[in-house]
Coordinates of C-alpha atoms in Angstrom, one line a residue:
X169 CA 13.7 -18.0 -46.6
X170 CA 15.4 -20.6 -48.7
X171 CA 18.8 -20.4 -50.3
X172 CA 19.1 -21.8 -53.8
X173 CA 22.5 -22.8 -55.4
X174 CA 21.4 -21.2 -58.7
X175 CA 22.7 -17.6 -59.0
X176 CA 24.3 -17.9 -55.6
X177 CA 27.9 -17.5 -54.5
X178 CA 27.5 -20.9 -52.7
X179 CA 27.6 -24.4 -54.1
X180 CA 24.8 -26.9 -53.4
X181 CA 26.4 -28.4 -50.3
X182 CA 26.9 -24.9 -48.8
X183 CA 23.3 -23.9 -49.7
X184 CA 22.0 -27.0 -48.0
X185 CA 23.9 -26.3 -44.8
X186 CA 22.6 -22.7 -44.8
X187 CA 19.0 -23.9 -45.2
X188 CA 19.4 -26.2 -42.2
X189 CA 20.8 -23.3 -40.2
X190 CA 17.9 -20.8 -41.0
X191 CA 15.2 -22.3 -38.6
X192 CA 17.6 -21.8 -35.7
X193 CA 18.1 -18.0 -36.3
X194 CA 16.3 -15.1 -34.7
X195 CA 14.4 -12.5 -36.8
X196 CA 17.2 -10.1 -36.4
X197 CA 19.8 -12.7 -37.6
X198 CA 17.7 -13.6 -40.6
X199 CA 17.4 -10.0 -41.6
X200 CA 21.2 -9.5 -41.3
X201 CA 21.9 -12.7 -43.2
X202 CA 19.6 -11.7 -46.0
X203 CA 21.4 -8.4 -46.3
X204 CA 24.7 -10.1 -46.4
X205 CA 23.6 -12.5 -49.1
X206 CA 22.1 -9.8 -51.2
X207 CA 25.4 -7.9 -51.1
X208 CA 27.4 -10.9 -51.9
X209 CA 25.4 -11.7 -55.0
X210 CA 24.1 -8.3 -56.0
X211 CA 25.6 -8.3 -59.5
X212 CA 24.1 -11.6 -60.4
X213 CA 20.7 -10.7 -58.9
X214 CA 20.5 -7.3 -60.6
X215 CA 21.4 -8.8 -64.0
X216 CA 18.8 -11.6 -63.6
X217 CA 16.1 -9.2 -62.2
X218 CA 15.7 -11.4 -59.1
X219 CA 16.1 -11.0 -55.4
X220 CA 16.6 -13.1 -52.3
X221 CA 13.2 -13.9 -50.7
X222 CA 12.6 -14.1 -47.0
X223 CA 9.6 -16.0 -45.8
X224 CA 8.8 -15.1 -42.2
X225 CA 6.2 -17.1 -40.3
X226 CA 5.6 -15.7 -36.8
X227 CA 2.6 -17.4 -35.1
X228 CA 0.7 -14.2 -34.4
X229 CA 1.2 -12.6 -37.9
X230 CA 1.1 -15.4 -40.4
X231 CA 3.5 -15.3 -43.4
X232 CA 5.1 -12.3 -45.0
X233 CA 7.3 -12.1 -48.1
X234 CA 10.2 -9.7 -47.7
X235 CA 12.8 -8.4 -50.2
X236 CA 16.0 -7.7 -48.2
X237 CA 18.5 -5.4 -49.8
X238 CA 20.9 -4.6 -46.9
X239 CA 21.8 -5.4 -43.3
X240 CA 19.5 -3.5 -40.8
X241 CA 20.9 -2.0 -37.6
X242 CA 18.6 -3.2 -34.9
X243 CA 20.8 -2.8 -31.8
X244 CA 19.7 -0.6 -28.9
X245 CA 21.5 0.2 -25.7
X246 CA 19.5 1.3 -22.7
X247 CA 21.3 2.8 -19.8
X248 CA 19.6 3.6 -16.5
X249 CA 20.6 5.6 -13.4
X250 CA 18.4 5.0 -10.4
X251 CA 18.3 5.8 -6.7
X252 CA 15.1 4.0 -5.7
X253 CA 14.6 1.6 -8.6
X254 CA 12.1 3.5 -10.8
X255 CA 14.5 4.1 -13.7
X256 CA 15.7 0.5 -13.5
X257 CA 12.1 -0.8 -13.8
X258 CA 11.2 1.5 -16.7
X259 CA 14.4 0.6 -18.5
X260 CA 13.6 -3.1 -18.3
X261 CA 10.0 -2.3 -19.4
X262 CA 11.4 -0.5 -22.5
X263 CA 13.8 -3.4 -23.2
X264 CA 11.0 -6.0 -23.0
X265 CA 9.0 -4.0 -25.5
X266 CA 11.8 -3.6 -28.0
X267 CA 12.9 -7.2 -27.7
X268 CA 9.3 -8.2 -28.5
X269 CA 9.7 -6.2 -31.7
X270 CA 12.9 -8.0 -32.8
X271 CA 15.5 -5.6 -31.5
X272 CA 18.8 -6.7 -30.0
X273 CA 18.8 -4.8 -26.6
X274 CA 21.6 -4.3 -24.1
X275 CA 20.4 -3.0 -20.8
X276 CA 22.8 -1.8 -18.1
X277 CA 23.1 0.4 -15.1
X278 CA 25.3 3.4 -15.8
X279 CA 27.8 2.4 -13.1
X280 CA 28.5 -0.9 -14.8
X281 CA 28.7 0.4 -18.4
X282 CA 32.1 1.1 -19.9
X283 CA 31.7 4.6 -21.2
X284 CA 34.5 4.1 -23.8
X285 CA 32.0 1.8 -25.6
X286 CA 29.8 4.8 -26.5
X287 CA 31.5 5.1 -29.8
X288 CA 30.2 1.6 -30.8
X289 CA 26.6 2.4 -30.1
X290 CA 24.1 3.5 -32.8
X291 CA 20.9 3.8 -30.7
X292 CA 21.1 4.9 -27.0
X293 CA 18.2 5.3 -24.6
X294 CA 18.7 6.8 -21.2
X295 CA 16.3 6.5 -18.3
X296 CA 17.6 8.5 -15.3
X297 CA 16.3 10.1 -12.1
X298 CA 17.4 13.3 -10.4
X299 CA 18.5 13.2 -6.8
X300 CA 18.6 15.9 -4.2
X301 CA 19.1 19.4 -5.6
X302 CA 19.7 18.5 -9.2
X303 CA 22.3 15.8 -8.6
X304 CA 22.7 12.5 -10.5
X305 CA 21.7 9.4 -8.5
X306 CA 24.6 7.4 -7.1
X307 CA 24.6 4.9 -9.9
X308 CA 24.9 7.6 -12.5
X309 CA 27.6 9.8 -11.0
X310 CA 30.6 8.2 -12.7
X311 CA 28.9 8.1 -16.2
X312 CA 27.7 11.7 -15.7
X313 CA 31.2 12.9 -14.8
X314 CA 32.7 11.0 -17.8
X315 CA 30.3 12.5 -20.3
X316 CA 30.9 16.0 -19.1
X317 CA 34.7 15.6 -19.1
X318 CA 37.2 16.2 -21.9
X319 CA 37.5 12.4 -22.3
X320 CA 34.0 12.2 -23.7
X321 CA 34.1 11.2 -27.4
X322 CA 32.4 12.8 -30.4
X323 CA 29.1 10.9 -31.1
X324 CA 28.0 12.1 -34.5
X325 CA 26.5 8.8 -35.5
X326 CA 24.5 8.3 -32.3
X327 CA 20.7 8.6 -32.1
X328 CA 19.4 8.9 -28.6
X329 CA 16.5 9.8 -26.4
X330 CA 16.1 10.6 -22.7
X331 CA 13.4 9.7 -20.2
X332 CA 14.0 11.9 -17.1
X333 CA 12.4 11.2 -13.7
X334 CA 11.9 14.0 -11.2
X335 CA 9.6 15.9 -8.9
X336 CA 8.3 19.3 -9.7
X337 CA 8.4 20.3 -6.1
X338 CA 12.2 20.5 -6.4
X339 CA 13.8 23.5 -7.9
X340 CA 16.0 21.5 -10.3
X341 CA 13.3 19.3 -11.8
X342 CA 14.7 16.4 -13.9
X343 CA 18.0 18.2 -14.0
X344 CA 20.1 15.1 -14.6
X345 CA 18.1 14.1 -17.6
X346 CA 18.4 17.6 -19.0
X347 CA 22.2 17.4 -18.4
X348 CA 22.5 14.2 -20.4
X349 CA 20.2 15.5 -23.2
X350 CA 22.2 18.7 -23.6
X351 CA 25.6 17.0 -23.4
X352 CA 24.8 14.3 -26.0
X353 CA 23.6 16.9 -28.4
X354 CA 26.9 18.9 -27.8
X355 CA 28.8 15.7 -28.6
X356 CA 27.1 15.4 -32.0
X357 CA 24.2 13.0 -31.1
X358 CA 20.8 13.3 -32.8
X359 CA 17.6 13.0 -30.9
X360 CA 15.5 10.0 -31.8
X361 CA 12.5 11.6 -30.0
X362 CA 12.4 14.6 -27.6
X363 CA 13.3 14.1 -24.0
X364 CA 10.3 13.3 -21.7
X365 CA 10.3 14.8 -18.2
X366 CA 8.3 12.8 -15.6
X367 CA 6.8 14.1 -12.4
X368 CA 6.4 11.7 -9.4
X369 CA 3.2 10.2 -11.1
X370 CA 5.2 9.1 -14.1
X371 CA 3.3 6.1 -15.6
X372 CA 1.4 8.0 -18.3
X373 CA 4.4 10.1 -19.5
X374 CA 6.7 7.1 -19.4
X375 CA 4.3 4.9 -21.4
X376 CA 3.9 7.6 -24.0
X377 CA 7.7 8.0 -24.4
X378 CA 8.2 4.2 -24.7
X379 CA 5.6 4.2 -27.5
X380 CA 7.2 7.1 -29.3
X381 CA 10.7 5.6 -29.1
X382 CA 9.4 2.3 -30.3
X383 CA 7.7 3.9 -33.3
X384 CA 10.7 6.0 -34.1
X385 CA 13.0 2.9 -34.1
X386 CA 10.5 1.0 -36.2
X387 CA 10.5 3.8 -38.8
X388 CA 14.3 3.9 -38.8
X389 CA 14.4 0.2 -39.5
X390 CA 11.9 0.6 -42.3
X391 CA 13.9 3.4 -43.8
X392 CA 17.2 1.4 -43.6
X393 CA 15.8 -1.8 -45.1
X394 CA 13.4 -0.3 -47.6
X395 CA 10.8 -2.7 -49.0
X396 CA 12.2 -5.6 -47.0
X397 CA 11.2 -4.3 -43.6
X398 CA 8.0 -2.6 -44.9
X399 CA 6.7 -5.9 -46.2
X400 CA 7.7 -7.8 -43.1
X401 CA 5.3 -5.6 -41.0
X402 CA 5.1 -6.5 -37.4
X403 CA 7.7 -9.3 -37.8
X404 CA 10.5 -6.8 -37.8
X405 CA 9.6 -3.8 -35.8
X406 CA 6.0 -2.5 -35.8
X407 CA 5.0 -1.4 -32.3
X408 CA 3.5 -4.2 -30.2
X409 CA 0.7 -3.6 -27.7
X410 CA 2.0 -2.8 -24.3
X411 CA 2.0 -5.8 -21.9
X412 CA -0.9 -5.7 -19.5
X413 CA 0.3 -5.9 -15.9
X414 CA -2.0 -8.1 -13.8
X415 CA -0.1 -7.7 -10.5
X416 CA -0.8 -4.8 -8.1
X417 CA 1.4 -1.8 -8.8
X418 CA 1.6 2.0 -8.5
X419 CA -1.2 2.3 -11.0
X420 CA -3.2 -0.4 -9.4
X421 CA -2.5 -0.4 -5.7
X422 CA -3.6 -3.2 -3.3
X423 CA -6.0 -2.3 -0.6
X424 CA -4.1 -3.7 2.4
X425 CA -5.3 -4.2 5.9
X426 CA -3.4 -2.5 8.7
X427 CA -2.6 -5.1 11.4
X428 CA -0.8 -2.9 14.0
X429 CA 0.0 0.7 14.4
X430 CA 2.2 1.6 17.4
X431 CA 4.2 4.6 18.6
X432 CA 7.8 3.6 19.2
X433 CA 8.9 6.7 21.2
X434 CA 8.7 6.8 24.9
X435 CA 6.6 9.1 27.1
X436 CA 8.2 12.6 27.1
X437 CA 9.7 12.4 23.7
X438 CA 9.0 15.3 21.3
X439 CA 9.0 12.8 18.5
X440 CA 6.4 10.3 17.3
X441 CA 7.5 7.3 15.2
X442 CA 4.9 4.9 14.1
X443 CA 5.6 1.2 13.6
X444 CA 3.0 0.0 11.2
X445 CA 2.4 -3.7 10.2
X446 CA 0.4 -4.3 7.1
X447 CA -1.1 -7.5 5.7
X448 CA -0.2 -8.7 2.2
X449 CA -2.6 -11.6 2.3
X450 CA -4.3 -12.2 -1.1
X451 CA -2.0 -9.8 -3.0
X452 CA 0.8 -12.0 -4.2
X453 CA 3.1 -9.0 -3.5
X454 CA 6.6 -9.9 -2.6
X455 CA 9.7 -7.8 -1.6
X456 CA 13.3 -8.1 -0.5
X457 CA 15.2 -6.2 2.2
X458 CA 16.1 -2.9 0.8
X459 CA 12.8 -2.4 -1.1
X460 CA 10.2 0.3 -0.2
X461 CA 6.5 0.4 0.1
X462 CA 4.5 3.0 -1.6
X463 CA 1.3 4.4 0.1
X464 CA -1.2 6.5 -1.8
X465 CA -2.1 9.0 1.0
X466 CA -5.2 11.2 1.7
X467 CA -5.1 14.8 2.5
X468 CA -6.5 16.0 5.8
X469 CA -10.3 16.7 5.3
X470 CA -10.0 19.9 7.3
X471 CA -7.7 21.4 4.7
X472 CA -10.0 20.4 1.9
X473 CA -13.0 22.0 3.7
X474 CA -11.1 25.2 4.3
X475 CA -10.1 25.5 0.7
X476 CA -13.7 24.9 -0.5
X477 CA -14.9 27.6 2.0
X478 CA -12.3 30.1 0.9
X479 CA -13.2 29.7 -2.8
X480 CA -16.9 29.6 -2.3
X481 CA -17.4 26.2 -3.9
X482 CA -19.9 23.5 -3.1
X483 CA -18.4 20.3 -1.6
X484 CA -20.6 18.0 -3.6
X485 CA -20.0 19.7 -6.9
X486 CA -18.8 17.2 -9.5
X487 CA -15.4 17.7 -11.2
X488 CA -13.6 15.7 -13.9
X489 CA -10.3 14.4 -12.5
X490 CA -8.5 12.8 -15.4
X491 CA -8.4 12.3 -19.2
X492 CA -10.7 9.3 -19.0
X493 CA -13.5 11.6 -17.9
X494 CA -13.8 10.2 -14.4
X495 CA -15.9 12.4 -12.2
X496 CA -15.8 12.8 -8.4
X497 CA -17.4 15.1 -5.8
X498 CA -15.1 18.1 -5.3
X499 CA -14.5 17.4 -1.6
X500 CA -13.5 13.7 -2.3
X501 CA -11.2 14.8 -5.1
X502 CA -9.4 17.3 -2.9
X503 CA -9.0 14.7 -0.2
X504 CA -8.1 11.6 -2.1
X505 CA -7.0 12.6 -5.6
X506 CA -5.2 16.0 -5.8
X507 CA -2.1 17.3 -4.2
X508 CA -3.0 20.4 -2.2
X509 CA -0.2 20.8 0.4
X510 CA 2.8 21.5 -1.9
X511 CA 3.4 24.5 -4.2
X512 CA 5.7 24.2 -7.2
X513 CA 7.1 26.7 -9.7
X514 CA 5.2 25.1 -12.6
X515 CA 1.9 25.2 -10.6
X516 CA 2.3 28.9 -9.8
X517 CA 3.1 29.7 -13.4
X518 CA -0.1 28.0 -14.4
X519 CA -2.1 29.9 -11.9
X520 CA -0.5 33.2 -13.0
X521 CA -1.4 32.5 -16.6
X522 CA -5.0 31.4 -15.7
X523 CA -5.8 34.3 -13.4
X524 CA -3.6 37.1 -15.1
X525 CA -2.7 38.1 -11.5
X526 CA 0.0 40.7 -11.9
X527 CA 1.7 40.1 -8.5
X528 CA 1.8 36.3 -9.1
X529 CA 3.1 36.9 -12.6
X530 CA 5.9 39.0 -11.2
X531 CA 6.7 36.3 -8.6
X532 CA 7.3 33.6 -11.3
X533 CA 9.1 36.0 -13.6
X534 CA 12.8 36.2 -14.5
X535 CA 15.1 37.4 -11.7
X536 CA 12.7 36.4 -8.9
X537 CA 14.1 32.9 -8.4
X538 CA 15.2 33.4 -4.8
X539 CA 12.0 35.2 -3.8
X540 CA 10.0 32.4 -5.4
X541 CA 12.0 29.7 -3.7
X542 CA 11.4 31.4 -0.3
X543 CA 7.7 31.6 -1.0
X544 CA 7.3 28.0 -2.0
X545 CA 9.0 26.7 1.2
X546 CA 6.4 25.5 3.7
X547 CA 3.3 27.0 1.9
X548 CA 0.3 25.3 0.4
X549 CA -2.8 26.1 -1.8
X550 CA -4.6 27.8 1.1
X551 CA -1.7 30.2 1.4
X552 CA -1.7 30.8 -2.3
X553 CA -5.4 31.5 -2.5
X554 CA -5.2 33.9 0.5
X555 CA -2.0 35.7 -0.5
X556 CA -3.0 36.4 -4.1
X557 CA -6.8 36.6 -3.8
X558 CA -7.5 33.8 -6.3
X559 CA -11.2 33.5 -5.3
X560 CA -13.4 33.5 -8.4
X561 CA -12.0 30.5 -10.3
X562 CA -14.5 27.7 -10.9
X563 CA -13.7 24.4 -9.1
X564 CA -13.1 22.7 -12.4
X565 CA -10.7 25.3 -13.7
X566 CA -8.9 25.2 -10.3
X567 CA -8.4 21.5 -10.0
X568 CA -7.4 21.1 -13.6
X569 CA -4.2 22.9 -12.7
X570 CA -3.4 20.5 -9.9
X571 CA -1.3 17.3 -10.1
X572 CA -2.3 13.9 -8.8
X573 CA -1.4 13.3 -5.2
X574 CA 2.0 11.4 -5.3
X575 CA 2.6 8.2 -3.4
X576 CA 4.9 8.3 -0.4
X577 CA 7.7 5.8 -0.2
X578 CA 8.9 4.3 3.0
X579 CA 11.8 1.9 3.5
X580 CA 10.5 -1.5 4.5
X581 CA 11.6 -2.5 8.0
X582 CA 10.7 -6.2 7.9
X583 CA 11.9 -9.5 6.2
X584 CA 9.3 -11.3 4.3
X585 CA 11.0 -14.6 5.2
X586 CA 10.7 -13.7 8.9
X587 CA 7.2 -12.2 8.6
X588 CA 5.3 -14.1 5.8
X589 CA 2.5 -12.1 4.1
X590 CA 3.3 -9.0 6.1
X591 CA 5.2 -5.8 5.5
X592 CA 6.4 -3.4 8.2
X593 CA 7.3 0.3 8.0
X594 CA 8.8 2.9 10.4
X595 CA 7.4 6.4 9.9
X596 CA 8.2 9.5 11.8
X597 CA 5.3 12.0 12.1
X598 CA 6.1 15.4 10.5
X599 CA 4.6 18.4 12.3
X600 CA 5.9 21.9 12.2
X601 CA 4.8 25.6 12.2
X602 CA 5.4 27.8 9.1
X603 CA 4.1 31.2 8.1
X604 CA 1.7 31.4 11.0
X605 CA 0.0 28.0 10.5
X606 CA 0.6 24.5 11.8
X607 CA 1.6 22.1 9.1
X608 CA 1.5 18.3 9.0
X609 CA 3.1 15.7 6.8
X610 CA 0.4 14.3 4.5
X611 CA 1.0 10.6 5.0
X612 CA 2.9 10.5 8.2
X613 CA 0.2 12.3 10.2
X614 CA -2.5 10.3 8.4
X615 CA -0.8 7.2 9.7
X616 CA -0.4 8.7 13.2
X617 CA -3.9 10.1 13.6
X618 CA -6.4 8.6 11.1
X619 CA -5.3 5.0 10.5
X620 CA -6.0 2.2 13.0
X621 CA -5.8 -1.6 13.0
X622 CA -8.4 -3.0 10.6
X623 CA -8.3 0.0 8.2
X624 CA -7.2 -0.3 4.6
X625 CA -4.3 1.5 2.8
X626 CA -3.7 1.5 -0.9
X627 CA -0.1 0.2 -1.3
X628 CA 2.4 -1.1 -3.8
X629 CA 5.9 -2.4 -3.6
X630 CA 8.8 -0.3 -4.9
X631 CA 11.7 -2.6 -5.7
X632 CA 15.2 -1.1 -5.2
X633 CA 18.0 -3.1 -6.8
X634 CA 20.5 -0.5 -5.7
X635 CA 20.1 -1.2 -2.0
X636 CA 20.5 -4.9 -1.5
X637 CA 22.3 -7.3 0.9
X638 CA 25.4 -9.1 -0.5
X639 CA 24.8 -12.3 -2.3
X640 CA 27.0 -14.2 0.2
X641 CA 25.7 -14.3 3.8
X642 CA 29.4 -14.6 4.8
X643 CA 30.1 -11.0 3.6
X644 CA 30.5 -8.4 6.4
X645 CA 28.0 -5.5 6.4
X646 CA 28.3 -2.0 7.9
X647 CA 24.9 -0.3 8.4
X648 CA 24.6 3.4 9.1
X649 CA 21.0 4.6 9.9
X650 CA 20.1 7.3 12.4
X651 CA 16.4 7.8 13.3
X652 CA 14.0 6.1 10.9
X653 CA 17.0 5.5 8.6
X654 CA 17.5 2.3 10.7
X655 CA 14.3 0.8 9.2
X656 CA 15.9 -1.2 6.3
X657 CA 18.5 -2.6 8.7
X658 CA 15.9 -4.2 10.8
X659 CA 14.9 -5.9 7.6
X660 CA 18.5 -6.8 6.8
X661 CA 19.1 -8.4 10.2
X662 CA 15.7 -10.2 10.1
X663 CA 16.7 -11.7 6.8
X664 CA 20.2 -12.6 7.9
X665 CA 18.8 -14.3 11.0
X666 CA 16.4 -16.4 8.9
X667 CA 19.3 -17.4 6.5
X668 CA 21.7 -18.3 9.4
X669 CA 24.2 -15.8 8.1
X670 CA 27.8 -16.2 9.3
X671 CA 29.0 -12.8 8.1
X672 CA 29.8 -10.0 10.6
X673 CA 27.4 -7.1 11.0
X674 CA 27.9 -3.6 12.5
X675 CA 25.2 -1.0 13.1
X676 CA 25.7 2.7 13.7
X677 CA 22.5 4.2 15.1
X678 CA 21.6 7.6 16.4
X679 CA 18.7 9.7 17.6
X680 CA 18.0 12.4 20.2
X681 CA 17.6 10.7 23.6
X682 CA 18.5 7.2 24.8
X683 CA 15.5 6.9 27.2
X684 CA 12.8 7.9 24.7
X685 CA 14.0 7.6 21.2
X686 CA 15.9 4.3 21.0
X687 CA 13.9 2.7 18.2
X688 CA 13.6 -1.2 18.3
X689 CA 16.1 -1.3 21.3
X690 CA 14.9 -4.7 22.5
X691 CA 15.4 -6.2 19.0
X692 CA 18.9 -4.9 18.6
X693 CA 19.8 -6.2 22.0
X694 CA 18.4 -9.7 21.2
X695 CA 20.3 -9.8 17.9
X696 CA 23.5 -8.7 19.7
X697 CA 23.0 -11.5 22.2
X698 CA 22.3 -14.1 19.5
X699 CA 25.2 -13.0 17.3
X700 CA 23.1 -11.9 14.4
X701 CA 24.4 -8.4 15.1
X702 CA 28.1 -8.4 15.8
X703 CA 28.5 -4.9 17.2
X704 CA 26.5 -1.7 17.6
X705 CA 27.6 1.9 18.2
X706 CA 25.1 4.6 19.2
X707 CA 25.0 8.4 19.3
X708 CA 22.2 10.2 21.2
X709 CA 22.8 13.8 20.3
X710 CA 20.8 15.5 23.1
X711 CA 22.1 13.4 26.0
X712 CA 25.6 15.1 26.0
X713 CA 26.7 18.7 26.3
X714 CA 28.2 18.5 22.8
X715 CA 26.1 17.0 20.1
X716 CA 27.4 13.6 18.9
X717 CA 26.1 12.0 15.7
X718 CA 26.8 8.8 13.9
X719 CA 29.6 10.2 11.8
X720 CA 31.5 11.0 15.0
X721 CA 31.1 7.4 16.2
X722 CA 32.4 6.2 12.8
X723 CA 35.5 8.4 13.1
X724 CA 36.1 7.2 16.7
X725 CA 36.1 3.6 15.4
X726 CA 37.8 4.5 12.1
X727 CA 40.7 2.0 12.4
X728 CA 38.4 -1.0 12.9
X729 CA 36.0 0.2 10.3
X730 CA 38.7 0.4 7.7
X731 CA 39.8 -3.1 8.6
X732 CA 36.2 -4.3 7.8
X733 CA 36.4 -2.5 4.5
X734 CA 39.7 -4.3 3.7
X735 CA 38.0 -7.6 4.5
X736 CA 35.3 -6.9 1.9
X737 CA 32.5 -5.3 4.0
X738 CA 29.6 -3.7 2.2
X739 CA 28.5 -0.3 3.5
X740 CA 24.9 0.9 3.7
X741 CA 23.6 4.4 4.5
X742 CA 20.0 5.2 5.0
X743 CA 18.3 8.5 6.1
X744 CA 18.4 12.2 5.6
X745 CA 20.2 13.2 2.4
X746 CA 20.6 16.9 3.0
X747 CA 23.0 16.6 6.1
X748 CA 23.5 13.1 7.4
X749 CA 24.4 11.4 4.2
X750 CA 26.9 14.1 3.3
X751 CA 28.5 14.0 6.7
X752 CA 28.7 10.2 6.7
X753 CA 30.3 10.3 3.2
X754 CA 32.9 12.8 4.4
X755 CA 33.6 10.7 7.4
X756 CA 34.2 7.6 5.3
X757 CA 36.6 9.6 3.0
X758 CA 38.5 10.7 6.1
X759 CA 38.7 7.2 7.5
X760 CA 39.9 5.7 4.3
X761 CA 42.5 8.4 3.8
X762 CA 43.8 8.4 7.4
X763 CA 43.8 4.6 8.0
X764 CA 44.6 3.6 4.5
X765 CA 47.5 6.1 4.1
X766 CA 45.8 7.6 1.0
X767 CA 45.7 11.1 -0.5
X768 CA 42.3 12.8 -0.8
X769 CA 42.3 11.9 -4.5
X770 CA 43.1 8.2 -3.8
X771 CA 40.5 8.1 -1.0
X772 CA 37.9 9.4 -3.5
X773 CA 38.9 6.7 -6.0
X774 CA 38.6 4.1 -3.3
X775 CA 35.1 5.2 -2.6
X776 CA 34.2 5.2 -6.3
X777 CA 35.4 1.7 -6.6
X778 CA 33.3 0.7 -3.6
X779 CA 30.2 2.2 -5.4
X780 CA 31.1 0.4 -8.7
X781 CA 31.4 -2.9 -6.9
X782 CA 28.1 -2.2 -5.2
X783 CA 29.8 -2.2 -1.8
X784 CA 28.7 1.3 -0.9
X785 CA 25.0 1.7 -1.3
X786 CA 22.7 4.5 -0.1
X787 CA 19.0 4.9 0.4
X788 CA 18.8 8.6 1.2
X789 CA 15.9 11.1 0.9

């Protein structure tokens, strides 16, 4: 692009200055400037039958001549709400793609975004997970509440799209994404592309959504800039090829060697908690305290064999397992590829449609929600086949209805600085009886019964930016983690020890019995002795006549705990979401209200501020 003084609103000196400026501008700035110039001199250009020419010369695309007629809106805002970090990661992947195509992208967590700025946005992309029973993740709560309040503005000029993350085994699948999608439409927004709902194996759906959004935005730019953008081609918005990830990931797990696999519980305990040490040597995988490890598990071969026998199939029969045409022996596919231990509403609907089974069709019909929910609880494919006489389906027809076995995520219980090229996890074995059959957790019992030192596990690292130590090692931390919820705090203290942290630390820990269930007792005692851990309060619920849990210990120490909060302490909660996390949250509200002299509304606002300041973080499941 070159500015000529002839037929220009600028004199020769101004034109020379602009020409010196042009090489320093981004593609987006040049497009905007060309539109501004064309507007400023439109009368002269039209009468002369000429136009401002833009010469773009990107290295990969060569040169393109563009006629720019107006400024082009290429700003995109991406907001993410995440509990475990998946939404954060996908939002940044989307941002990288769009930035490579010349867009000006603002990416932010929902809890750091000022919702009043919504009116200033033209293009909004939301990536959000659903937590618990249809609830927004912690980082999305305040934005979700604002958008559904009377303060939410009308957004007639907004174009948006939603990528929702969820798990079809939960009743309210992708509910938070659905909430945002519906509400933005109610406020006058227009969908750029339809919402995409992702199951736990989200890579394929997310990649498709990213490509669709990229193409839609490119088409918008072309429509707005007319011939200018169309001639510029890939320089101003054609979809670029997705970046190829070379590192090990969810889609390409690392085959890691197991170094150690120990039972942490003492003799006589009715619990089994495995401490598993895994080698990262040769992987280049790294992690920080607060991150999780993903393991691609295998189903118990006995379940696969029973299912094959029930259906009358042949174990070595070949079945196609994915869109790429990959084939596996049926038995291998049922053990290592498909989920066979969890029933979901979408799965039962598919079986009802495929088999035309009247009873099954009735179960998934309108008005049967509570009956269906009760049936899904604790049952698997073997139950479904027996209860609804599904024998007769071919193996290929049957497995084509199943979803890929999802990875299991476990909080990392080690510091990479303290344990180079290793990652440790703390996993409680899940075993129970339901509907007349013994049931086992897929991954937890695999680790307990079928994985020994020297075996390999397919793993990846799941980064979690929403559960991180304070930047300053002088900052006090309060950690609340009963049972295996204590895992990340072993990582926290290992990291703080390596860093020589001066900040105070306080751990609330609980389990059933002191004698048999005190996980990592020797390590906590050593850290207390060395000053790495300042204080520790424990609650062993079955050792007293009246059950005592961590929230009770917190209330007992409420005055001191509030002082720590006033000193700037960060609070971390890890463990069971259904009961413990709610009880701990209620205890914190009571402590803040009682010892801070605050009303319930003021205590809630105090907690909200802690969350916004990232001083109250939870890793709950």
